[in-house]
Short mmCIF file of C-alpha atoms in Angstrom, two decimals:
data_model
loop_
_atom_site.label_atom_id
_atom_site.label_comp_id
_atom_site.label_asym_id
_atom_site.label_seq_id
_atom_site.Cartn_x
_atom_site.Cartn_y
_atom_site.Cartn_z
CA MET A 1 167.36 152.96 136.10
CA GLY A 2 170.70 151.93 137.58
CA ASP A 3 171.48 150.80 141.12
CA THR A 4 170.43 153.59 143.50
CA THR A 5 171.68 151.64 146.53
CA ALA A 6 175.39 152.09 145.79
CA ALA A 7 177.38 153.49 148.70
CA SER A 8 178.44 156.64 146.87
CA PRO A 9 178.73 158.14 143.38
CA ALA A 10 181.97 158.13 141.42
CA PHE A 11 184.44 160.87 142.39
CA LEU A 12 186.80 162.97 140.26
CA ASP A 13 189.41 165.46 141.43
CA TRP A 14 190.00 168.25 138.90
CA LYS A 15 192.53 170.08 141.10
CA VAL A 16 190.92 173.32 142.25
CA GLU A 17 194.38 174.71 142.95
CA THR A 18 195.06 175.00 139.20
CA ASP A 19 192.58 177.90 139.09
CA LYS A 20 193.87 180.01 141.97
CA GLU A 21 193.94 183.18 139.89
CA ASN A 22 190.17 183.04 139.43
CA ILE A 23 189.17 182.06 142.97
CA ARG A 24 188.92 184.61 145.76
CA ASP A 25 191.03 183.91 148.84
CA GLY A 26 188.87 182.46 151.60
CA ALA A 27 185.78 181.93 149.43
CA ILE A 28 186.06 178.13 149.38
CA GLU A 29 186.37 178.00 153.17
CA LEU A 30 183.28 180.18 153.61
CA ARG A 31 181.37 178.00 151.17
CA ALA A 32 182.33 174.90 153.15
CA LYS A 33 181.09 176.46 156.40
CA VAL A 34 177.71 177.20 154.79
CA ALA A 35 177.47 173.65 153.46
CA GLU A 36 178.34 172.11 156.80
CA ASN A 37 176.22 174.41 158.98
CA LEU A 38 173.18 175.24 156.86
CA TYR A 39 172.73 172.67 154.12
CA ARG A 40 173.71 169.44 155.87
CA LYS A 41 171.02 169.78 158.54
CA ASN A 42 168.37 170.46 155.87
CA TYR A 43 169.08 167.24 153.98
CA ASP A 44 170.07 164.76 156.66
CA ASN A 45 166.98 162.57 156.26
CA PRO A 46 164.72 161.72 153.30
CA GLU A 47 161.71 163.68 154.49
CA LYS A 48 163.61 166.91 155.05
CA ALA A 49 165.52 166.46 151.80
CA ARG A 50 162.31 166.09 149.80
CA MET A 51 160.76 169.13 151.47
CA ARG A 52 163.80 171.27 150.62
CA ALA A 53 164.01 169.97 147.06
CA GLN A 54 160.34 170.82 146.51
CA GLY A 55 160.57 174.22 148.22
CA PRO A 56 160.06 177.53 146.40
CA GLY A 57 163.73 178.22 145.65
CA PHE A 58 164.52 174.91 143.98
CA HIS A 59 161.07 174.68 142.40
CA TRP A 60 161.72 177.98 140.66
CA ARG A 61 165.26 177.25 139.56
CA ILE A 62 164.65 173.75 138.29
CA ASN A 63 161.58 174.73 136.30
CA ALA A 64 163.24 177.85 134.93
CA VAL A 65 166.26 175.91 133.70
CA ARG A 66 164.08 173.25 132.11
CA LYS A 67 162.47 175.85 129.88
CA VAL A 68 165.25 175.01 127.44
CA GLU A 69 163.38 171.75 126.88
CA LEU A 70 160.42 173.73 125.64
CA MET A 71 162.68 175.60 123.24
CA THR A 72 164.36 172.54 121.76
CA GLY A 73 161.50 170.05 121.94
CA LYS A 74 163.68 167.47 123.70
CA LYS A 75 164.58 166.64 127.26
CA LEU A 76 168.00 167.20 128.83
CA SER A 77 170.11 164.31 127.61
CA GLY A 78 173.61 163.06 126.89
CA LYS A 79 176.54 164.32 128.94
CA ILE A 80 175.51 167.02 131.41
CA ILE A 81 177.41 168.97 134.05
CA GLU A 82 175.90 170.94 136.91
CA VAL A 83 178.46 173.57 137.93
CA GLY A 84 178.66 175.16 141.36
CA ALA A 85 176.22 172.43 142.33
CA GLY A 86 176.47 172.80 146.13
CA THR A 87 173.88 170.31 147.41
CA GLY A 88 173.50 168.56 144.05
CA VAL A 89 169.69 168.57 144.25
CA PHE A 90 169.21 169.17 140.53
CA THR A 91 171.65 166.38 139.68
CA ALA A 92 169.78 164.03 142.00
CA GLU A 93 166.45 164.84 140.35
CA LEU A 94 167.85 164.55 136.82
CA SER A 95 169.66 161.27 137.48
CA ARG A 96 166.36 159.40 137.84
CA GLU A 97 165.38 160.18 134.25
CA LYS A 98 166.32 157.90 131.36
CA GLU A 99 167.69 160.51 128.92
CA PRO A 100 170.92 161.63 130.66
CA GLU A 101 173.92 159.45 129.92
CA VAL A 102 176.03 160.86 132.74
CA ILE A 103 175.77 163.89 135.03
CA TYR A 104 178.88 165.55 136.42
CA CYS A 105 178.12 167.34 139.70
CA LEU A 106 180.85 169.93 140.30
CA ASP A 107 181.75 172.24 143.15
CA TYR A 108 185.03 173.70 144.38
CA ASP A 109 184.21 173.02 148.03
CA LYS A 110 185.51 169.66 149.25
CA TYR A 111 182.95 169.32 152.04
CA SER A 112 180.04 169.76 149.60
CA VAL A 113 181.43 167.23 147.15
CA GLU A 114 182.64 164.55 149.55
CA GLU A 115 180.22 164.89 152.48
CA LEU A 116 177.05 166.77 151.50
CA MET A 117 176.29 165.54 147.98
CA PRO A 118 176.33 161.80 148.87
CA VAL A 119 173.83 162.47 151.67
CA VAL A 120 171.55 164.44 149.34
CA PHE A 121 171.79 161.80 146.62
CA LYS A 122 170.95 159.01 149.06
CA ASN A 123 167.99 160.81 150.63
CA LEU A 124 166.58 161.89 147.25
CA GLU A 125 167.07 158.39 145.82
CA ALA A 126 169.38 159.49 143.04
CA ASP A 127 170.75 157.01 140.52
CA PHE A 128 174.41 156.87 141.57
CA THR A 129 175.37 154.97 138.42
CA LYS A 130 174.77 158.11 136.34
CA ILE A 131 176.57 160.58 138.63
CA GLN A 132 180.18 161.74 138.74
CA THR A 133 180.88 164.06 141.68
CA VAL A 134 183.69 166.47 140.84
CA LEU A 135 185.92 168.60 143.04
CA GLY A 136 187.07 171.40 140.77
CA SER A 137 186.58 174.81 139.24
CA TYR A 138 184.20 175.59 136.39
CA ASN A 139 187.02 177.66 134.91
CA ARG A 140 189.26 174.57 134.58
CA MET A 141 187.19 171.57 133.59
CA GLN A 142 189.42 168.55 133.00
CA VAL A 143 187.68 167.21 129.91
CA THR A 144 188.40 167.40 126.20
CA ASP A 145 186.92 170.03 123.90
CA ASP A 146 183.31 169.53 122.74
CA PHE A 147 182.54 167.13 125.60
CA PHE A 148 179.22 168.15 127.20
CA ASP A 149 175.75 168.49 125.74
CA TYR A 150 174.51 170.78 128.54
CA ILE A 151 175.98 172.92 131.30
CA ILE A 152 173.53 173.76 134.10
CA SER A 153 174.02 176.53 136.67
CA LEU A 154 171.55 177.13 139.49
CA GLY A 155 172.69 180.39 141.05
CA ALA A 156 176.39 179.59 140.57
CA ILE A 157 177.76 181.70 137.71
CA HIS A 158 177.41 184.95 139.68
CA HIS A 159 180.14 183.62 142.00
CA SER A 160 182.61 183.80 139.10
CA GLU A 161 185.52 186.20 139.68
CA ASN A 162 186.11 186.29 135.93
CA LEU A 163 182.98 185.93 133.77
CA LEU A 164 184.92 185.92 130.52
CA ALA A 165 187.15 183.05 131.69
CA THR A 166 184.10 181.14 132.90
CA PHE A 167 182.21 181.53 129.64
CA ARG A 168 185.25 180.74 127.50
CA GLU A 169 185.75 177.47 129.38
CA ALA A 170 182.06 176.66 129.05
CA TYR A 171 182.28 177.30 125.31
CA ARG A 172 185.33 175.04 125.03
CA VAL A 173 183.78 172.02 126.74
CA LEU A 174 180.34 172.24 125.10
CA LYS A 175 179.63 170.36 121.92
CA PRO A 176 178.58 172.48 118.93
CA GLY A 177 174.85 172.89 119.40
CA GLY A 178 175.18 172.51 123.17
CA PHE A 179 173.64 174.83 125.76
CA LEU A 180 174.64 176.55 128.96
CA VAL A 181 171.48 177.29 130.94
CA ALA A 182 171.77 179.46 134.04
CA SER A 183 169.22 180.66 136.56
CA GLU A 184 170.80 183.74 138.13
CA HIS A 185 170.19 186.92 140.01
CA CYS A 186 170.98 190.03 138.00
CA HIS A 187 170.83 193.80 138.23
CA PRO A 188 169.50 196.17 135.58
CA ASN A 189 171.99 197.86 133.29
CA SER A 190 171.31 201.13 135.12
CA TYR A 191 172.98 199.73 138.26
CA THR A 192 176.03 201.98 138.65
CA GLN A 193 179.66 201.16 139.42
CA GLU A 194 179.35 203.14 142.65
CA GLU A 195 176.30 201.14 143.75
CA GLN A 196 178.06 197.91 142.86
CA ARG A 197 181.22 198.75 144.85
CA ALA A 198 179.17 199.86 147.87
CA ASP A 199 177.21 196.61 147.86
CA TYR A 200 180.38 194.50 147.70
CA GLU A 201 181.76 196.25 150.79
CA ARG A 202 178.57 195.78 152.80
CA PRO A 203 179.06 193.54 155.86
CA LEU A 204 176.63 190.69 156.44
CA SER A 205 174.22 191.22 159.33
CA ARG A 206 174.62 189.26 162.55
CA GLU A 207 171.40 187.42 161.76
CA ARG A 208 172.72 186.43 158.34
CA LEU A 209 176.04 185.32 159.81
CA LYS A 210 174.22 183.14 162.30
CA THR A 211 172.11 181.57 159.57
CA LEU A 212 174.96 180.89 157.18
CA TYR A 213 177.88 180.10 159.47
CA ASN A 214 176.35 179.64 162.93
CA ASP A 215 178.70 182.40 164.10
CA ASP A 216 177.43 185.97 164.44
CA LYS A 217 180.85 187.22 165.58
CA MET A 218 182.42 186.76 162.16
CA HIS A 219 183.28 189.73 159.95
CA VAL A 220 182.26 188.85 156.39
CA LYS A 221 181.55 191.24 153.56
CA VAL A 222 179.40 190.43 150.54
CA LYS A 223 182.48 190.22 148.31
CA ASP A 224 184.21 187.70 150.59
CA ASN A 225 181.85 184.93 149.47
CA SER A 226 182.37 185.83 145.79
CA ASP A 227 178.82 187.15 145.51
CA HIS A 228 178.80 189.42 142.46
CA TYR A 229 175.98 191.74 141.48
CA TYR A 230 176.42 191.45 137.73
CA ARG A 231 174.27 193.47 135.36
CA ILE A 232 172.38 192.00 132.43
CA CYS A 233 174.78 193.67 130.00
CA GLU A 234 177.78 191.99 131.68
CA PHE A 235 176.31 188.50 131.36
CA GLU A 236 175.45 189.22 127.73
CA ALA A 237 178.72 190.92 126.72
CA TYR A 238 181.06 188.31 128.21
CA ALA A 239 179.00 185.40 126.87
CA TYR A 240 178.97 186.96 123.41
CA ALA A 241 182.73 187.62 123.61
CA ALA A 242 183.25 183.93 124.41
CA GLY A 243 181.49 182.99 121.16
CA PHE A 244 177.98 182.12 122.30
CA ASN A 245 174.64 183.03 120.86
CA VAL A 246 172.92 184.70 123.81
CA MET A 247 169.26 184.62 124.82
CA PRO A 248 168.43 186.25 128.17
CA TYR A 249 164.99 186.21 129.75
CA VAL A 250 164.44 188.57 132.67
CA PHE A 251 161.65 187.68 135.09
CA ASP A 252 160.07 190.43 137.14
CA ILE A 253 156.96 190.57 139.33
CA ASP A 254 156.00 193.77 137.51
CA GLY A 255 156.47 192.26 134.07
CA GLU A 256 154.19 190.65 131.52
CA LYS A 257 152.38 187.43 132.45
CA ILE A 258 152.82 184.93 129.66
CA ASP A 259 152.43 181.25 128.88
CA ASP A 260 155.04 178.91 127.47
CA GLN A 261 154.51 180.04 123.88
CA ILE A 262 157.47 182.41 124.19
CA PHE A 263 159.77 179.51 125.09
CA ARG A 264 158.45 177.19 122.40
CA ARG A 265 158.84 179.85 119.71
CA PRO A 266 161.54 182.17 121.02
CA LYS A 267 162.56 185.27 119.12
CA PRO A 268 165.57 187.46 119.81
CA TYR A 269 164.54 190.59 121.66
CA SER A 270 165.00 193.94 119.97
CA GLY A 271 166.62 197.04 121.38
CA TYR A 272 169.02 197.35 124.31
CA SER A 273 166.95 195.93 127.15
CA SER A 274 165.96 192.31 127.53
CA ARG A 275 162.31 191.30 127.59
CA THR A 276 160.77 191.02 131.03
CA PHE A 277 158.28 188.36 132.11
CA PHE A 278 156.22 187.66 135.20
CA PRO A 279 157.38 184.58 137.20
CA TYR A 280 154.11 182.76 136.63
CA PHE A 281 155.56 179.37 137.54
CA ALA A 282 156.80 180.40 140.97
CA GLN A 283 155.05 178.40 143.68
CA ASP A 284 153.55 181.51 145.27
CA THR A 285 153.12 184.29 142.72
CA LYS A 286 152.07 186.72 145.46
CA LYS A 287 155.39 186.26 147.27
CA PRO A 288 157.62 184.67 144.64
CA VAL A 289 161.06 183.27 145.40
CA PHE A 290 163.01 183.37 142.16
CA ASP A 291 166.15 184.37 140.29
CA ASN A 292 165.24 187.13 137.89
CA LEU A 293 167.49 186.03 135.00
CA LEU A 294 167.27 182.93 132.84
CA LEU A 295 170.39 182.99 130.69
CA ILE A 296 170.43 180.59 127.75
CA LEU A 297 173.71 180.35 125.83
CA HIS A 298 174.06 178.29 122.67
CA LYS A 299 177.31 177.16 121.08
CA PRO A 300 176.81 177.65 117.36
CA VAL A 301 176.93 174.80 114.88
CA PRO A 302 179.04 175.78 111.85
CA GLY A 303 176.87 176.27 108.80
CA GLN A 304 173.59 176.21 110.71
CA PRO A 305 171.38 179.13 111.75
CA ALA A 306 171.27 180.34 115.34
CA ALA A 307 169.38 178.08 117.75
CA PHE A 308 167.04 180.90 118.69
CA THR A 309 165.22 180.85 115.38
CA GLN A 310 161.91 179.07 114.96
CA GLU A 311 163.26 177.10 112.02
CA LEU A 312 165.94 175.33 114.07
CA ASN A 313 164.05 175.06 117.34
CA PHE A 314 160.71 173.86 116.11
CA ARG A 315 161.49 171.54 113.23
CA LYS A 316 160.26 168.56 115.24
CA PRO A 317 157.12 169.12 117.33
CA PRO A 318 157.41 167.71 120.86
CA GLU A 319 155.49 164.58 121.68
CA LYS A 320 151.92 164.86 122.91
CA GLY A 321 151.66 165.78 126.59
CA PHE A 322 155.41 166.52 126.80
CA PHE A 323 155.16 169.98 128.35
CA SER A 324 152.53 169.07 130.91
CA ARG A 325 154.70 166.20 132.17
CA LEU A 326 157.71 168.48 132.59
CA PHE A 327 155.95 171.00 134.77
CA LYS A 328 153.33 169.02 136.65
#
């Protein structure tokens, strides 16, 4: 492990202003207020930071995203970027492992990148030598084509104002054979345009305003924070249009309880609707806190079969005890 006592991680500025057409006016400022009011006080000392990182929300998201390791038989490695990272908790956790070469931790909110992330990294004992904090947009990543091995999104992609632009940029920067793995909230395909528009116009409650911004006199609608209620079909269609092979898993408390066999030997679902699974690895399955979509996108390798076939995924069996160590 590298030197975890460094004053701060490396910093890159990818010029958020170059993506103005895909960023909602005022959304960055609202995001900064949430980071400063809500998140900073939850991570300002090591004990509180560890409690938050091990809480039900992060527990779910981190373990859901790492299911890709069960599919491929290898741990997250190489060049990785966490987009819309906010606190950077996942980056902090991942940095302490030997496999990642470098982890880019990106957000478009300056306060999160310059003020919040360094506090989180310090209090979670991250390895600063492996981390690049990045101020920028995930629609305009300032790297060459075929650069990253993995893109990770923990509840960030649904903030995209242009899913097709977001997925096309992700496709560009991923190496052939690379993965975008996203834990997201989603709506069923039966969710209507009228329901979607009504939800976007809904004002946040005074209680919610107080929690997020410490100001219950504000007037903020759902859409103002770039919260989008995308349907499963939208995630799938735009990802496919960008060139990805698409594998969505939908988790539902009314679904089928399964073990990890489905992730070790995944098969494309049949029919129009995605398969639905019970969130058995939520901390409290009676009152689970979870995103109901695990979206796994694979950039094809020319001349090779899709990554969602058993032949490609399971050529090399994982080492003994590998799965149990991932999810202990």
